[in-house]
Coordinates of C-alpha atoms in Angstrom, one line a residue:
C1 CA -39.6 5.0 12.4
A2 CA -37.1 3.8 15.0
G3 CA -37.5 0.2 14.0
A4 CA -36.4 0.9 10.4
A5 CA -33.4 2.9 11.5
L6 CA -32.3 0.3 14.0
A7 CA -32.8 -2.5 11.3
Y8 CA -30.6 -0.5 8.9
M9 CA -27.8 0.0 11.5
S10 CA -28.0 -3.7 12.6
F11 CA -27.8 -5.1 9.1
A12 CA -25.0 -2.8 8.0
I13 CA -22.9 -3.7 11.0
M14 CA -23.7 -7.5 10.8
L15 CA -22.8 -7.5 7.0
L16 CA -19.4 -6.1 7.7
V17 CA -18.8 -8.4 10.6
F18 CA -19.9 -11.6 8.9
N19 CA -17.9 -10.6 5.8
K20 CA -14.9 -10.0 7.9
V21 CA -15.4 -13.3 9.8
A22 CA -15.6 -15.3 6.5
V23 CA -12.7 -13.6 4.8
S24 CA -10.3 -13.0 7.7
S25 CA -11.2 -15.3 10.6
Y26 CA -11.7 -18.3 8.4
K27 CA -9.2 -17.1 5.8
F28 CA -11.6 -17.8 3.0
K29 CA -9.7 -15.9 0.2
Y30 CA -12.3 -16.5 -2.5
A31 CA -14.0 -13.1 -2.4
N32 CA -15.7 -13.6 -5.9
I33 CA -17.5 -16.7 -4.5
I34 CA -19.0 -14.7 -1.7
T35 CA -20.0 -12.0 -4.1
L36 CA -21.6 -14.6 -6.4
L37 CA -23.6 -16.2 -3.6
Q38 CA -24.8 -12.7 -2.4
L39 CA -26.0 -11.9 -5.9
I40 CA -27.8 -15.3 -6.3
M41 CA -29.5 -15.0 -2.9
S42 CA -30.5 -11.4 -3.5
N43 CA -32.2 -12.3 -6.8
V44 CA -33.9 -15.4 -5.3
L45 CA -35.4 -13.3 -2.5
L46 CA -36.3 -10.5 -4.8
G47 CA -38.1 -13.0 -7.1
V48 CA -40.1 -14.5 -4.2
M49 CA -41.1 -11.0 -2.9
V50 CA -42.1 -9.8 -6.4
R51 CA -44.1 -13.1 -7.0
F52 CA -46.1 -12.5 -3.9
R53 CA -46.4 -8.7 -4.5
V54 CA -44.5 -7.7 -1.4
I55 CA -42.4 -5.3 -3.5
S56 CA -42.4 -3.9 -7.0
L57 CA -39.4 -3.5 -9.3
Y58 CA -40.7 -0.2 -10.8
S59 CA -40.7 3.4 -9.5
N60 CA -44.0 5.2 -9.4
T61 CA -43.9 7.6 -12.3
G62 CA -47.5 7.5 -13.6
D63 CA -46.2 7.1 -17.2
D64 CA -48.2 4.8 -19.5
D65 CA -45.2 2.8 -20.7
H66 CA -44.2 2.4 -17.1
N67 CA -47.6 1.2 -16.0
Q68 CA -47.7 -1.3 -18.9
M69 CA -44.3 -2.8 -17.9
S70 CA -45.1 -2.8 -14.2
R71 CA -48.1 -5.1 -14.8
S72 CA -45.7 -7.8 -16.0
R73 CA -44.1 -7.7 -12.5
F74 CA -40.6 -8.7 -13.8
V75 CA -38.3 -6.7 -16.0
P76 CA -38.3 -7.1 -19.8
I77 CA -35.1 -7.9 -21.6
H78 CA -34.8 -4.6 -23.4
V79 CA -34.7 -2.8 -20.0
V80 CA -32.1 -5.2 -18.7
K81 CA -30.0 -4.4 -21.7
A82 CA -30.4 -0.7 -21.1
T83 CA -29.0 -1.1 -17.6
L84 CA -25.8 -3.0 -18.7
P85 CA -23.4 -0.1 -18.0
L86 CA -24.9 0.1 -14.5
S87 CA -24.5 -3.7 -14.0
V88 CA -20.8 -3.6 -15.1
A89 CA -20.2 -0.8 -12.6
Y90 CA -22.1 -2.7 -9.9
L91 CA -20.0 -5.8 -10.5
L92 CA -16.8 -3.9 -10.1
Y93 CA -18.2 -2.2 -7.0
M94 CA -19.2 -5.5 -5.4
V95 CA -16.0 -7.4 -6.3
M96 CA -13.7 -4.7 -5.1
G97 CA -15.7 -4.1 -1.9
M98 CA -15.5 -7.8 -1.0
A99 CA -11.9 -8.1 -1.9
S100 CA -10.9 -5.0 0.1
I101 CA -12.4 -6.0 3.4
G102 CA -9.9 -8.8 4.1
G103 CA -6.9 -6.6 3.5
V104 CA -7.2 -4.1 6.4
N105 CA -8.6 -4.1 9.9
L106 CA -12.2 -2.9 10.4
P107 CA -11.4 0.5 12.0
M108 CA -9.1 1.4 9.2
Y109 CA -11.4 -0.1 6.6
T110 CA -14.2 2.2 7.9
T111 CA -11.8 5.2 8.0
L112 CA -10.5 4.6 4.5
R113 CA -13.9 4.0 3.0
R114 CA -15.1 7.4 4.2
T115 CA -12.7 9.0 1.7
T116 CA -15.0 7.7 -1.0
A117 CA -16.6 11.2 -0.8
A118 CA -13.4 12.7 -2.2
F119 CA -13.4 10.3 -5.2
T120 CA -17.1 11.0 -5.8
M121 CA -16.6 14.8 -5.7
A122 CA -13.7 14.5 -8.1
A123 CA -15.8 12.3 -10.5
E124 CA -18.7 14.8 -10.3
Y125 CA -16.4 17.7 -11.2
I126 CA -14.7 15.9 -14.0
L127 CA -17.8 14.4 -15.6
G128 CA -20.3 17.2 -14.9
G129 CA -18.4 20.2 -13.7
K130 CA -20.2 20.1 -10.4
R131 CA -18.7 22.3 -7.7
H132 CA -19.3 22.0 -3.9
P133 CA -19.3 24.7 -1.2
Y134 CA -16.1 25.4 0.7
N135 CA -17.4 23.9 4.0
I136 CA -18.3 20.6 2.2
I137 CA -14.9 20.4 0.6
M138 CA -13.1 21.1 3.9
S139 CA -15.1 18.4 5.7
V140 CA -14.0 15.9 3.1
V141 CA -10.4 17.2 3.4
L142 CA -10.7 16.5 7.1
M143 CA -11.8 12.9 6.4
V144 CA -8.8 12.4 4.0
V145 CA -6.4 14.0 6.5
G146 CA -7.8 11.7 9.3
A147 CA -7.3 8.7 7.0
L148 CA -3.7 9.7 6.2
V149 CA -2.8 10.3 9.9
A150 CA -4.4 6.9 10.9
S151 CA -2.6 5.1 8.0
A152 CA 0.8 6.5 8.9
H153 CA 0.5 4.9 12.3
D154 CA -1.4 1.7 11.4
L155 CA 0.6 -1.1 13.1
T156 CA -1.0 -3.7 10.7
F157 CA -0.3 -1.6 7.5
D158 CA -0.5 -3.7 4.3
V159 CA 0.1 -2.1 0.9
K160 CA -2.0 -4.5 -1.0
G161 CA -4.9 -4.1 1.4
Y162 CA -4.8 -0.3 1.2
L163 CA -4.7 -0.4 -2.6
L164 CA -7.7 -2.7 -2.6
V165 CA -9.7 -0.3 -0.4
L166 CA -8.7 2.7 -2.6
G167 CA -9.8 0.7 -5.6
S168 CA -13.1 0.0 -3.8
N169 CA -13.5 3.8 -3.3
V170 CA -12.9 4.5 -7.0
S171 CA -15.4 1.7 -8.0
T172 CA -18.0 3.1 -5.6
A173 CA -17.6 6.6 -7.1
V174 CA -18.0 5.2 -10.6
Y175 CA -21.0 3.2 -9.5
L176 CA -22.7 6.2 -8.0
Q177 CA -22.1 8.3 -11.1
T178 CA -23.5 5.5 -13.3
I179 CA -26.6 5.3 -11.1
A180 CA -27.1 9.1 -11.6
R181 CA -26.8 8.7 -15.4
F182 CA -28.7 5.5 -16.0
G183 CA -30.8 4.8 -13.0
Q184 CA -33.7 7.3 -13.6
R185 CA -34.0 6.5 -17.3
S186 CA -34.8 2.8 -16.6
M187 CA -38.0 3.6 -14.6
L188 CA -36.9 1.0 -12.1
N189 CA -36.6 1.5 -8.3
S190 CA -33.7 0.3 -6.2
F191 CA -35.1 -3.3 -6.2
G192 CA -35.5 -3.3 -10.0
L193 CA -31.9 -2.1 -10.4
M194 CA -30.7 -4.7 -8.0
W195 CA -32.7 -7.4 -9.9
C196 CA -31.1 -6.4 -13.3
N197 CA -27.6 -6.2 -11.7
G198 CA -28.1 -9.8 -10.4
L199 CA -29.3 -11.1 -13.7
V200 CA -26.3 -9.7 -15.6
C201 CA -23.5 -10.0 -13.0
A202 CA -24.2 -13.5 -11.5
P203 CA -23.6 -15.4 -14.8
V204 CA -20.6 -13.2 -15.6
L205 CA -19.1 -13.8 -12.2
L206 CA -19.9 -17.6 -12.4
M207 CA -17.9 -17.8 -15.7
V208 CA -15.0 -15.9 -14.2
T209 CA -14.8 -18.2 -11.2
L210 CA -15.0 -21.2 -13.5
V211 CA -12.3 -20.0 -15.9
T212 CA -9.9 -18.9 -13.1
G213 CA -10.4 -22.0 -11.1
E214 CA -11.6 -20.1 -8.1
L215 CA -14.9 -22.1 -7.9
A216 CA -13.0 -25.4 -7.9
A217 CA -10.5 -24.2 -5.3
A218 CA -13.4 -22.9 -3.1
L219 CA -15.0 -26.3 -3.2
Q220 CA -11.8 -27.8 -1.8
Y221 CA -11.6 -25.2 1.0
E222 CA -10.6 -27.0 4.2
H223 CA -13.3 -25.4 6.4
L224 CA -16.1 -25.7 3.9
N225 CA -18.1 -28.0 6.1
A226 CA -17.4 -26.2 9.3
T227 CA -20.6 -25.1 11.0
G228 CA -19.3 -21.7 12.0
F229 CA -18.1 -21.0 8.5
K230 CA -21.5 -22.0 7.0
I231 CA -23.3 -19.7 9.4
A232 CA -20.9 -16.8 8.6
L233 CA -21.4 -17.3 4.8
F234 CA -25.1 -17.7 5.0
C235 CA -25.5 -14.6 7.2
S236 CA -23.2 -12.6 4.9
C237 CA -25.4 -13.5 1.9
S238 CA -28.6 -12.8 3.8
M239 CA -27.4 -9.5 5.2
A240 CA -26.4 -8.2 1.8
F241 CA -30.0 -8.4 0.7
L242 CA -31.5 -7.3 4.1
L243 CA -29.3 -4.3 4.1
N244 CA -30.5 -3.1 0.7
Y245 CA -34.1 -3.7 1.8
S246 CA -33.6 -1.9 5.1
I247 CA -32.1 1.1 3.2
F248 CA -35.1 1.3 1.0
I249 CA -37.5 1.1 4.0
N250 CA -35.4 3.6 6.1
T251 CA -35.3 6.0 3.2
S252 CA -39.1 5.8 2.8
L253 CA -40.0 6.2 6.5
N254 CA -37.3 8.4 8.0
S255 CA -35.7 11.8 7.5
A256 CA -32.3 12.5 6.0
L257 CA -31.2 13.5 9.5
T258 CA -32.1 10.1 10.9
Q259 CA -30.3 8.3 8.1
T260 CA -27.2 10.4 8.6
V261 CA -27.2 9.8 12.4
C262 CA -27.6 6.1 11.8
G263 CA -24.7 6.0 9.3
N264 CA -22.3 7.7 11.7
L265 CA -23.4 5.6 14.7
K266 CA -22.9 2.5 12.6
D267 CA -19.4 3.5 11.7
M268 CA -18.5 4.1 15.4
V269 CA -19.9 0.7 16.4
V270 CA -17.9 -1.0 13.6
I271 CA -14.7 0.8 14.8
L272 CA -15.4 -0.4 18.4
V273 CA -16.1 -4.0 17.2
G274 CA -12.9 -3.9 15.1
F275 CA -10.8 -3.1 18.1
V276 CA -12.5 -5.3 20.7
W277 CA -13.5 -8.4 18.7
F278 CA -11.0 -8.9 15.9
G279 CA -7.3 -9.3 16.7
D280 CA -6.0 -7.7 13.5
A281 CA -6.6 -4.1 14.9
K282 CA -3.8 -2.9 17.2
F283 CA -4.2 0.2 19.2
H284 CA -1.9 3.2 18.6
P285 CA -2.8 6.6 20.0
I286 CA -2.0 8.6 16.9
N287 CA -3.7 6.0 14.7
F288 CA -6.8 6.3 16.9
A289 CA -6.6 10.1 16.8
G290 CA -6.6 9.9 13.0
I291 CA -9.7 7.6 13.1
L292 CA -11.5 10.1 15.3
L293 CA -10.5 12.9 13.0
G294 CA -12.1 11.0 10.1
V295 CA -15.3 10.6 12.2
A296 CA -15.3 14.3 12.9
G297 CA -15.0 15.1 9.2
S298 CA -17.8 12.7 8.5
I299 CA -20.1 14.3 11.0
A300 CA -19.2 17.8 9.7
Y301 CA -19.9 16.7 6.2
A302 CA -23.3 15.4 7.3
V303 CA -24.2 18.6 9.1
F304 CA -23.3 20.8 6.2
K305 CA -25.3 18.6 3.8
L306 CA -28.3 18.6 6.1
T307 CA -28.2 22.4 6.5
G308 CA -29.0 22.7 2.8
A309 CA -25.6 23.7 1.4
K310 CA -26.1 23.9 -2.4
P311 CA -23.5 23.2 -5.0
E312 CA -22.4 26.1 -7.3
S313 CA -23.3 26.2 -10.9
T314 CA -21.6 23.7 -13.3
V315 CA -18.5 24.7 -15.3
R316 CA -19.3 25.7 -18.9

């Protein structure tokens, strides 16, 4: 379905842009507050959609226990407790992701985030002994080399910003591995996992912002009542939920090829928007060549994945 694919691309691009506007253009340095608001809005919207039976929080397994729980619509407390490791990983993933977007320009952010594949592959090997084919490994190496070339000639290079993005990559890899270990056991679908994550993470993050004084400082932010800032913040919170919803719909209606093409097109649009719209990205030919190298590695990775390359057996 072209509409689902277009919605996924649009929401993904707009989420990055509105996050960047809030954090960089308006210099709102309270990333935890934005993450907290995104969690709250996501759970409010999920609650409404579950209440009116637009969505379900459970996967379709046909199991009797599953059917009994799904009739209650919402998730019982023992299931929420069982997903605690996933919620902790999700909180780290969300906080690091939001903190990292303000530290680098959008083209470099996109280029560096692609190297998450390398961290994920390393985690899969260390935790499960999973090996990948040579062509998959080389495509990831190409993404990493592209990121290194681009970084070496980034005219806005900032050590803290780069470390935050690398931390975000590590947290993403941890979150993906946690989903693989705990997600299927819970009998919840992506909405159910998101619901549990919100129930656990929002109160924790609220306490953190209260204790650290971040919430009080955010309430004194000089542009708090600016219309443009309010619009950017509202859109950021809305897009976080809409992106997750569009991913679910896109996965249900479209092929892996369509999703992959959309992902790469989205990255190229973000890179273009970063150079044209935001003033923190400065053009340098070698930096741009490194970014294109990363794009080439990403496309090669997608092609090899789609052609059915299978991992080798696990290490014993």
